[in-house]
mmCIF file of C-alpha atoms in Angstrom:
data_model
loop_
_atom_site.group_PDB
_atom_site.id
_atom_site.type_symbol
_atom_site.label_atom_id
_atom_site.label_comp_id
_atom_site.label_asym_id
_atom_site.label_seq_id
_atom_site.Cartn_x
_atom_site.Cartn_y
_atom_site.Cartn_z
ATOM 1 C CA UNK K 1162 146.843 8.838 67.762
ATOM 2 C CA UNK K 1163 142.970 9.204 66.863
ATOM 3 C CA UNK K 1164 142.332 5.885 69.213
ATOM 4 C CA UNK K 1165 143.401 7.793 72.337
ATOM 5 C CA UNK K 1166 141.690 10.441 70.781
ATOM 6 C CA UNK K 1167 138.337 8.938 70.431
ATOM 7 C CA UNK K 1168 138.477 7.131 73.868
ATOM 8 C CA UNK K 1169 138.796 10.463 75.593
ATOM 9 C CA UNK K 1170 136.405 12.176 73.475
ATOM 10 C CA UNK K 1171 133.271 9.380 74.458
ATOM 11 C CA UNK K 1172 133.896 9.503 78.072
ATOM 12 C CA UNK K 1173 133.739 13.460 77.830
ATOM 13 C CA UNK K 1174 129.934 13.923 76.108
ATOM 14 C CA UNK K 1175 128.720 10.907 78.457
ATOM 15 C CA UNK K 1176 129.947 13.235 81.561
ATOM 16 C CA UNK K 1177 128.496 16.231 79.632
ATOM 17 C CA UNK K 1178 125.300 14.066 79.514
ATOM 18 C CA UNK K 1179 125.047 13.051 82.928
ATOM 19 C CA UNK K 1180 125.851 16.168 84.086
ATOM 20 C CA UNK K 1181 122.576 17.673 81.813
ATOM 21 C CA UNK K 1182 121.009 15.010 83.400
ATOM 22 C CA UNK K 1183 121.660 16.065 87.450
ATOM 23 C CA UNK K 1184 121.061 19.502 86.427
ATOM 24 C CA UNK K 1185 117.479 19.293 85.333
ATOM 25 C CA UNK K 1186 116.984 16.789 87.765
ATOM 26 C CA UNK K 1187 117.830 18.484 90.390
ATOM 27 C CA UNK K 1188 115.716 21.665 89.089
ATOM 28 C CA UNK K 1189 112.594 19.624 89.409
ATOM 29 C CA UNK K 1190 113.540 18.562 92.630
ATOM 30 C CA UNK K 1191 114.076 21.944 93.877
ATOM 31 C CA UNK K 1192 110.552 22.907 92.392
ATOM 32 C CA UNK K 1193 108.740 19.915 93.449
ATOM 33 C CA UNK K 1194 110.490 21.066 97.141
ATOM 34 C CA UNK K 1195 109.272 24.307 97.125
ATOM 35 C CA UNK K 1196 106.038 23.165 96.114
ATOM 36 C CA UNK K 1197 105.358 20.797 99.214
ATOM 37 C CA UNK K 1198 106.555 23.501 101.477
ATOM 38 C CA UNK K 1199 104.189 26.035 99.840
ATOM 39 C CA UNK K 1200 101.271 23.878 100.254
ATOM 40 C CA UNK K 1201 101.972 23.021 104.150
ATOM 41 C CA UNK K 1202 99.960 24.198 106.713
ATOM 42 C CA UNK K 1203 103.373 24.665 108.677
ATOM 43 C CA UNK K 1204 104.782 27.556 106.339
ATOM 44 C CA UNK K 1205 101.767 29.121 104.810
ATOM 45 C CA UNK K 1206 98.337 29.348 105.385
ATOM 46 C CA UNK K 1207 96.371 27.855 103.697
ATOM 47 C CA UNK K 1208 93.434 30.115 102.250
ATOM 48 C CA UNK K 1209 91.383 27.293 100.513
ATOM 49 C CA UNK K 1210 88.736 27.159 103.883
ATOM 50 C CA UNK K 1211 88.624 31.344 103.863
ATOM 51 C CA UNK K 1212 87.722 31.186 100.018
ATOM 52 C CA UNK K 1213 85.365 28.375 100.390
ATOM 53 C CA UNK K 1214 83.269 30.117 103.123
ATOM 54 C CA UNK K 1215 83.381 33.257 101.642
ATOM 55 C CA UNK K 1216 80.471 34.680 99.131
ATOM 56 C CA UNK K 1217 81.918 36.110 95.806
ATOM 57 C CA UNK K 1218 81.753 39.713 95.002
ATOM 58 C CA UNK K 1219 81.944 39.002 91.196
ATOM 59 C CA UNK K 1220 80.781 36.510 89.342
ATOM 60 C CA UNK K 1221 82.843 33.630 87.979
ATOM 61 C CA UNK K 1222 85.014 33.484 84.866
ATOM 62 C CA UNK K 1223 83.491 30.807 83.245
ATOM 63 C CA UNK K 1224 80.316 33.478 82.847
ATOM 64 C CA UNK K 1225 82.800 35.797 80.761
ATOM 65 C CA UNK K 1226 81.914 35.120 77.256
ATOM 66 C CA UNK K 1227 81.129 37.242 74.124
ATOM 67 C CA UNK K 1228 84.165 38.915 74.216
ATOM 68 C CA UNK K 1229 85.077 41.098 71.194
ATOM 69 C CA UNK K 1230 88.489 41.910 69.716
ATOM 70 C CA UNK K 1231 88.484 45.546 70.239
ATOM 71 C CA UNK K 1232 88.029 44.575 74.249
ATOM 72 C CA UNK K 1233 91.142 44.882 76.832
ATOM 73 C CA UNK K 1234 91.405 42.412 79.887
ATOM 74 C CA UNK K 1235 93.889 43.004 83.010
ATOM 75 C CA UNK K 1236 94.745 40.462 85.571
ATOM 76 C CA UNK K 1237 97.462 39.672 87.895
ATOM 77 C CA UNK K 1238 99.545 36.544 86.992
ATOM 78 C CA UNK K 1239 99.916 34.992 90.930
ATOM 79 C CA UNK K 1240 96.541 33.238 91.687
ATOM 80 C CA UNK K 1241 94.952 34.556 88.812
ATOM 81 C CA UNK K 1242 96.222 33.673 85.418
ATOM 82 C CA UNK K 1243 98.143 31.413 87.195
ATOM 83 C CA UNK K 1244 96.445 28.649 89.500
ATOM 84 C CA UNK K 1245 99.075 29.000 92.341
ATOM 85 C CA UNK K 1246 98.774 31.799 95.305
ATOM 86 C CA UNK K 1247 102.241 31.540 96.250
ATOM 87 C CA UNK K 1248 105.455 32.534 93.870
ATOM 88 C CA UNK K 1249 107.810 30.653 96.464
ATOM 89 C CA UNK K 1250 108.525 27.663 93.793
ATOM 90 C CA UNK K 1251 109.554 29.939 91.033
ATOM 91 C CA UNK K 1252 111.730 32.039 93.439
ATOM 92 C CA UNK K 1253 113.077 28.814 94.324
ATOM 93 C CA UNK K 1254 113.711 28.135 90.425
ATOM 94 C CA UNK K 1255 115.689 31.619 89.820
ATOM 95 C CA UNK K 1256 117.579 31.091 93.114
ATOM 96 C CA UNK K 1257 118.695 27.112 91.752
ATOM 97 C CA UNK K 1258 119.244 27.906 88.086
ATOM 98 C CA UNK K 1259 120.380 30.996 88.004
ATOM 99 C CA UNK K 1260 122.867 30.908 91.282
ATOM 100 C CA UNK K 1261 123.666 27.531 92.949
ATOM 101 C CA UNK K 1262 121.958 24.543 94.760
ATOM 102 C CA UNK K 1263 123.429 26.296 97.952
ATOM 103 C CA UNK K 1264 121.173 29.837 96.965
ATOM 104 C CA UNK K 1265 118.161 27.515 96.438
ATOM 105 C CA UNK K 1266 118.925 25.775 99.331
ATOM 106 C CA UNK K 1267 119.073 28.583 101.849
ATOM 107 C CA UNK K 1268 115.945 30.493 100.363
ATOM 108 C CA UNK K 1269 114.365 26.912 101.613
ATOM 109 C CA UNK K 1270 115.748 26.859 104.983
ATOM 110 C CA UNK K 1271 114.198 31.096 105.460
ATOM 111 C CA UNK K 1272 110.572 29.725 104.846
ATOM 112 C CA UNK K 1273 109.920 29.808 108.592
ATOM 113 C CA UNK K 1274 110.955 33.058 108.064
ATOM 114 C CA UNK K 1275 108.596 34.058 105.419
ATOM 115 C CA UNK K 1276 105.439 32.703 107.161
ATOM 116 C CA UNK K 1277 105.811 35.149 109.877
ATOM 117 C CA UNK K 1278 106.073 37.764 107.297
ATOM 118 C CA UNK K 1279 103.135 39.775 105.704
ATOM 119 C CA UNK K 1280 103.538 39.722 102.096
ATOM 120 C CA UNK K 1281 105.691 42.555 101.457
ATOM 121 C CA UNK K 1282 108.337 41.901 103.983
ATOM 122 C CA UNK K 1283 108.377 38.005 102.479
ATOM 123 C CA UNK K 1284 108.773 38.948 98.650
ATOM 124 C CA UNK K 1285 111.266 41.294 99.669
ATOM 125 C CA UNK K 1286 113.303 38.617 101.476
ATOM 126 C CA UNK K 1287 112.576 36.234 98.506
ATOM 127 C CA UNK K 1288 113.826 38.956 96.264
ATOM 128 C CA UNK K 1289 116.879 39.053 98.371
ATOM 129 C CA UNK K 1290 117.934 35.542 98.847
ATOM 130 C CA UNK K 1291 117.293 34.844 95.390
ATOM 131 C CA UNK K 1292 118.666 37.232 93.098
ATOM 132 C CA UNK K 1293 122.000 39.257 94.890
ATOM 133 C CA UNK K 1294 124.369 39.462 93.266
ATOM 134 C CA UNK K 1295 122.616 37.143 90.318
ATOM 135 C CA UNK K 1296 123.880 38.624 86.725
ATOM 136 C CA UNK K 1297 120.507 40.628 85.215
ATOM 137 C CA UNK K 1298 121.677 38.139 81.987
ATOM 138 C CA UNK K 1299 121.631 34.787 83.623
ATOM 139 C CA UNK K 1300 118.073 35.693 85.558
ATOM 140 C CA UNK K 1301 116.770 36.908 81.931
ATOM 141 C CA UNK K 1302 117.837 33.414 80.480
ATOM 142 C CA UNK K 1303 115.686 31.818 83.238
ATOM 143 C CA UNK K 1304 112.941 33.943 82.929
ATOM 144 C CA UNK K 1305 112.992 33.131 79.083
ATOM 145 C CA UNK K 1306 114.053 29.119 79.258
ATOM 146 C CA UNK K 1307 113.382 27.837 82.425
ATOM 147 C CA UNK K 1308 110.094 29.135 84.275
ATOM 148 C CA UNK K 1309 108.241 29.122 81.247
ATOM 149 C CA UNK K 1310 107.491 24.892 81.129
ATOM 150 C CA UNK K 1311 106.535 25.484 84.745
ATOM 151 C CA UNK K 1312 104.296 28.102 84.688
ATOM 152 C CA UNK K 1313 102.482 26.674 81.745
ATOM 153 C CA UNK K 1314 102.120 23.523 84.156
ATOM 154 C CA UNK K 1315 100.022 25.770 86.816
ATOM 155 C CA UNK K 1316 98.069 28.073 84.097
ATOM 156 C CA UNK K 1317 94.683 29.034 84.820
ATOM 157 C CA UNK K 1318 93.070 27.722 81.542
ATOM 158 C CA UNK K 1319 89.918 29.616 81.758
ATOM 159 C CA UNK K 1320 91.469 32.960 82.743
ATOM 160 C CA UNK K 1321 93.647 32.255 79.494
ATOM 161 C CA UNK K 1322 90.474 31.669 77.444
ATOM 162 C CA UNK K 1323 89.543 34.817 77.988
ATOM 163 C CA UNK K 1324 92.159 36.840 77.819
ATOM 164 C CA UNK K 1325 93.225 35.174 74.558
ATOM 165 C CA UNK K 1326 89.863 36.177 73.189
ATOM 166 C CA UNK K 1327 90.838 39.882 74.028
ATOM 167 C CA UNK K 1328 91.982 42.406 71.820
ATOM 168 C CA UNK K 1329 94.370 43.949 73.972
ATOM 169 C CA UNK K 1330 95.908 42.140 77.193
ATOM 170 C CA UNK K 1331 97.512 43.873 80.784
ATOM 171 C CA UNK K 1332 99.133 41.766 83.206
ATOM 172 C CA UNK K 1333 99.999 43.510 86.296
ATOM 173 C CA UNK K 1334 101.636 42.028 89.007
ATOM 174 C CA UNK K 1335 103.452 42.716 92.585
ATOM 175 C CA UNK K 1336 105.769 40.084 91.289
ATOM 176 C CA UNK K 1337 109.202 40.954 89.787
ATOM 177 C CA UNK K 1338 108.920 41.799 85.745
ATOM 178 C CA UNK K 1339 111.896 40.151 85.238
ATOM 179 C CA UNK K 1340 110.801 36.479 86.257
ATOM 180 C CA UNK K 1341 107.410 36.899 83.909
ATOM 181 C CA UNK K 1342 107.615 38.840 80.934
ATOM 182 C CA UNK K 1343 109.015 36.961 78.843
ATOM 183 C CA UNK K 1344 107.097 34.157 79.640
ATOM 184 C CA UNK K 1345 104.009 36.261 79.287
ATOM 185 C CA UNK K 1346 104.752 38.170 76.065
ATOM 186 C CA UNK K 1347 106.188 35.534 74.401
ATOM 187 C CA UNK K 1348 104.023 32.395 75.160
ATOM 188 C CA UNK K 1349 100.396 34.457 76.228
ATOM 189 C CA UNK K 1350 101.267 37.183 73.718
ATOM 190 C CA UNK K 1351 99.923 39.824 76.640
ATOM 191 C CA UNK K 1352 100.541 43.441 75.332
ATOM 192 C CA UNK K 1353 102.059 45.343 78.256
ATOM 193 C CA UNK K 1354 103.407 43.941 81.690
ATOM 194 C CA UNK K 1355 103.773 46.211 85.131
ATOM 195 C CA UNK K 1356 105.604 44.182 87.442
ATOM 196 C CA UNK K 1357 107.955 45.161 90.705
ATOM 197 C CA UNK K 1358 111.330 46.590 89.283
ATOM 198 C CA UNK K 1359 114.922 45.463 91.144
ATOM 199 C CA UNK K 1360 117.590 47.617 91.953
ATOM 200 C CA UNK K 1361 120.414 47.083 90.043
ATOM 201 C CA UNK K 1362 124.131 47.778 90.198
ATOM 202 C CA UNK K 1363 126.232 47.664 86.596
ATOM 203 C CA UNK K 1364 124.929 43.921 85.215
ATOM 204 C CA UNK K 1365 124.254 42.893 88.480
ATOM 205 C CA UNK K 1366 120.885 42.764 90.721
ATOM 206 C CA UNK K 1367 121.550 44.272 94.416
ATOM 207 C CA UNK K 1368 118.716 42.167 95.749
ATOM 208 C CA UNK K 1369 116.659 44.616 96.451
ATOM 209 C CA UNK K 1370 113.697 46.708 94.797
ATOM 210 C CA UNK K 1371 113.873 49.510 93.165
ATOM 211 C CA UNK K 1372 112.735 53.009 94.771
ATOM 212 C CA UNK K 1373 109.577 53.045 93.480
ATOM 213 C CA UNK K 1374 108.725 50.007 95.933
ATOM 214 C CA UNK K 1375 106.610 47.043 95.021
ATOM 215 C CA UNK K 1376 104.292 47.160 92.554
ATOM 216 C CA UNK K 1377 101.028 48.706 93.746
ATOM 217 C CA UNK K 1378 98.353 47.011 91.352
ATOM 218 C CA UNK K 1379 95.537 49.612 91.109
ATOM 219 C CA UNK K 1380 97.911 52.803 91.433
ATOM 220 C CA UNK K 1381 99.881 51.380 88.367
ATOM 221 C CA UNK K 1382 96.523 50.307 86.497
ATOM 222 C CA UNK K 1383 95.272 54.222 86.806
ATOM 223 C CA UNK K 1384 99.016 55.349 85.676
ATOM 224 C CA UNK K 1385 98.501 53.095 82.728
ATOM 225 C CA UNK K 1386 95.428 53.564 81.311
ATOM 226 C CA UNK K 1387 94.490 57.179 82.742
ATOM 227 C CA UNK K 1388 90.470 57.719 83.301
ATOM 228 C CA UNK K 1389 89.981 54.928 80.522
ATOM 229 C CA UNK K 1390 88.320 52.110 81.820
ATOM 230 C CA UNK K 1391 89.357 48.943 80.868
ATOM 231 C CA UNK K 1392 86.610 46.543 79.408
ATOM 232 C CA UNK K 1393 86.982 43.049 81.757
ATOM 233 C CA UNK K 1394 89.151 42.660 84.719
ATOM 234 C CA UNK K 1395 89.737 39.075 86.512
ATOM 235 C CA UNK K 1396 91.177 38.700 89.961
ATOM 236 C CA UNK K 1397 90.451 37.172 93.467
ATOM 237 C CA UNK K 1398 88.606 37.465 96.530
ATOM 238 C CA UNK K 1399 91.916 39.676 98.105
ATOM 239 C CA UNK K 1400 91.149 43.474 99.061
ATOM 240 C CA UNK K 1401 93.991 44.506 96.588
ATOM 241 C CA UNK K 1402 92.415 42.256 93.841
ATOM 242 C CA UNK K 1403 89.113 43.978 94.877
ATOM 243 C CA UNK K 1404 90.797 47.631 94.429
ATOM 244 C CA UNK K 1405 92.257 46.734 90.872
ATOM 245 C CA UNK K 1406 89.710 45.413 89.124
ATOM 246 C CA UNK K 1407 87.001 47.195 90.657
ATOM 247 C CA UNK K 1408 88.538 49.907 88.014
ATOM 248 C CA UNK K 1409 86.750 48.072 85.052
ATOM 249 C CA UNK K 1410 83.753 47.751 83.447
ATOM 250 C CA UNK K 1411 83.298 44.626 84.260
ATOM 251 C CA UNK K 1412 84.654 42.665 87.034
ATOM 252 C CA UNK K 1413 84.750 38.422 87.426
#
């Protein structure tokens, strides 16, 4: 009896193994996917010759130095902490492994879609496609396993640098919180996250926002911090960057 026994149980972990295998692979593949659609001219436009031509209002990180300990930093995670201007490949990533391959799929096919879009109306569809009816439990799992060995792939070293040399650290971000606080508090050991909150329904996300709306960066800045100013803020050459960080003391 253990001979049948043992033949059945071998063929069983190699399926388990190849199946591991497929999985992950096809995760990368997704990513990588999302990636070269991102960067095409086709889908999204590509800001690199409007930043290139354009003269800096603040000066550039790698002049923030000195920083003390009892000093707090705020920055936005998309194009700031992170290298990337686009979430679509992580959207991509929470559509794949936490629905299906058909979810991921389909969020692909809508970036036509998105590039008509201005950026509200396009994270809201991305919110959409990629987490209704997703359990709030399997997205959290993502957020916490998955995203994390790809955002650490795209992180802005230098903006890290400094904010790790910060006593205090505020990410806020137009971005769902779900999909980067974990990643954030757990691997950057950033203090407090404001992200865009998703409507929910029992253990289940509707696929929409919540009713307070997408994050507005500066408005949820002053709500955090009150009349304080905080010491360093880091952001782009964008007019909402401009609006949120112009609230520090000192802006790069």
């Amino acid at each position: 009896m253990s001979l049948p026994l043992k033949n059945t149980v071998f063929p069983m972990i190699l399926l388990k193994v190849a199946e591991w295998f497929l999985y992950k692979l096809l995760a990368n593949s997704c990513y990588k996917a999302a990636m070269k659609v991102k960067n095409s001219r086709i889908f999204f436009k590509n800001s690199s010759f409007r930043s290139s031509h354009q003269i800096p209002l603040y000066p550039n990180i790698s002049k923030c130095n000195n920083i003390r300990k009892s000093e707090t930093v705020i920055c936005d995670i998309q194009s700031t902490l992170l290298r990337s201007e686009s979430f679509f490949p992580y959207f991509m990533l929470i559509a794949f492994e936490g629905g299906s391959i058909l979810r991921a799929l389909f969020l692909l096919l809508s970036s036509p879609l998105l590039f008509v879009l201005d950026f509200e109306a396009k994270l809201r569809v991305m919110v959409f496609i990629s987490f209704c009816g997703m359990k709030i439990k399997d997205v959290e799992c993502v957020g916490r396993a998955v995203l994390p060995k790809f955002y650490l792939e795209n992180l802005n070293v230098g903006v890290y640098e400094v904010m790790k040399s910060a006593g205090e650290r505020m990410v806020f971000t137009s971005v769902p919180r779900v999909m980067v606080e974990s990643f954030l508090k757990e691997y950057l050991s950033v203090d407090c996250v404001k992200g865009t909150e998703l409507h929910c329904f029992g253990n289940y996300f509707s696929g929409f926002v919540s009713s307070s709306g997408i994050l507005i960066k500066h408005r949820a800045l002053m709500e955090a911090v009150g009349e304080k100013k905080p010491d360093i803020g880091i952001g782009n050459s964008s007019l909402h960057d401009h609006l949120f960080i112009s609230l520090c003391k000192v802006c790069f």
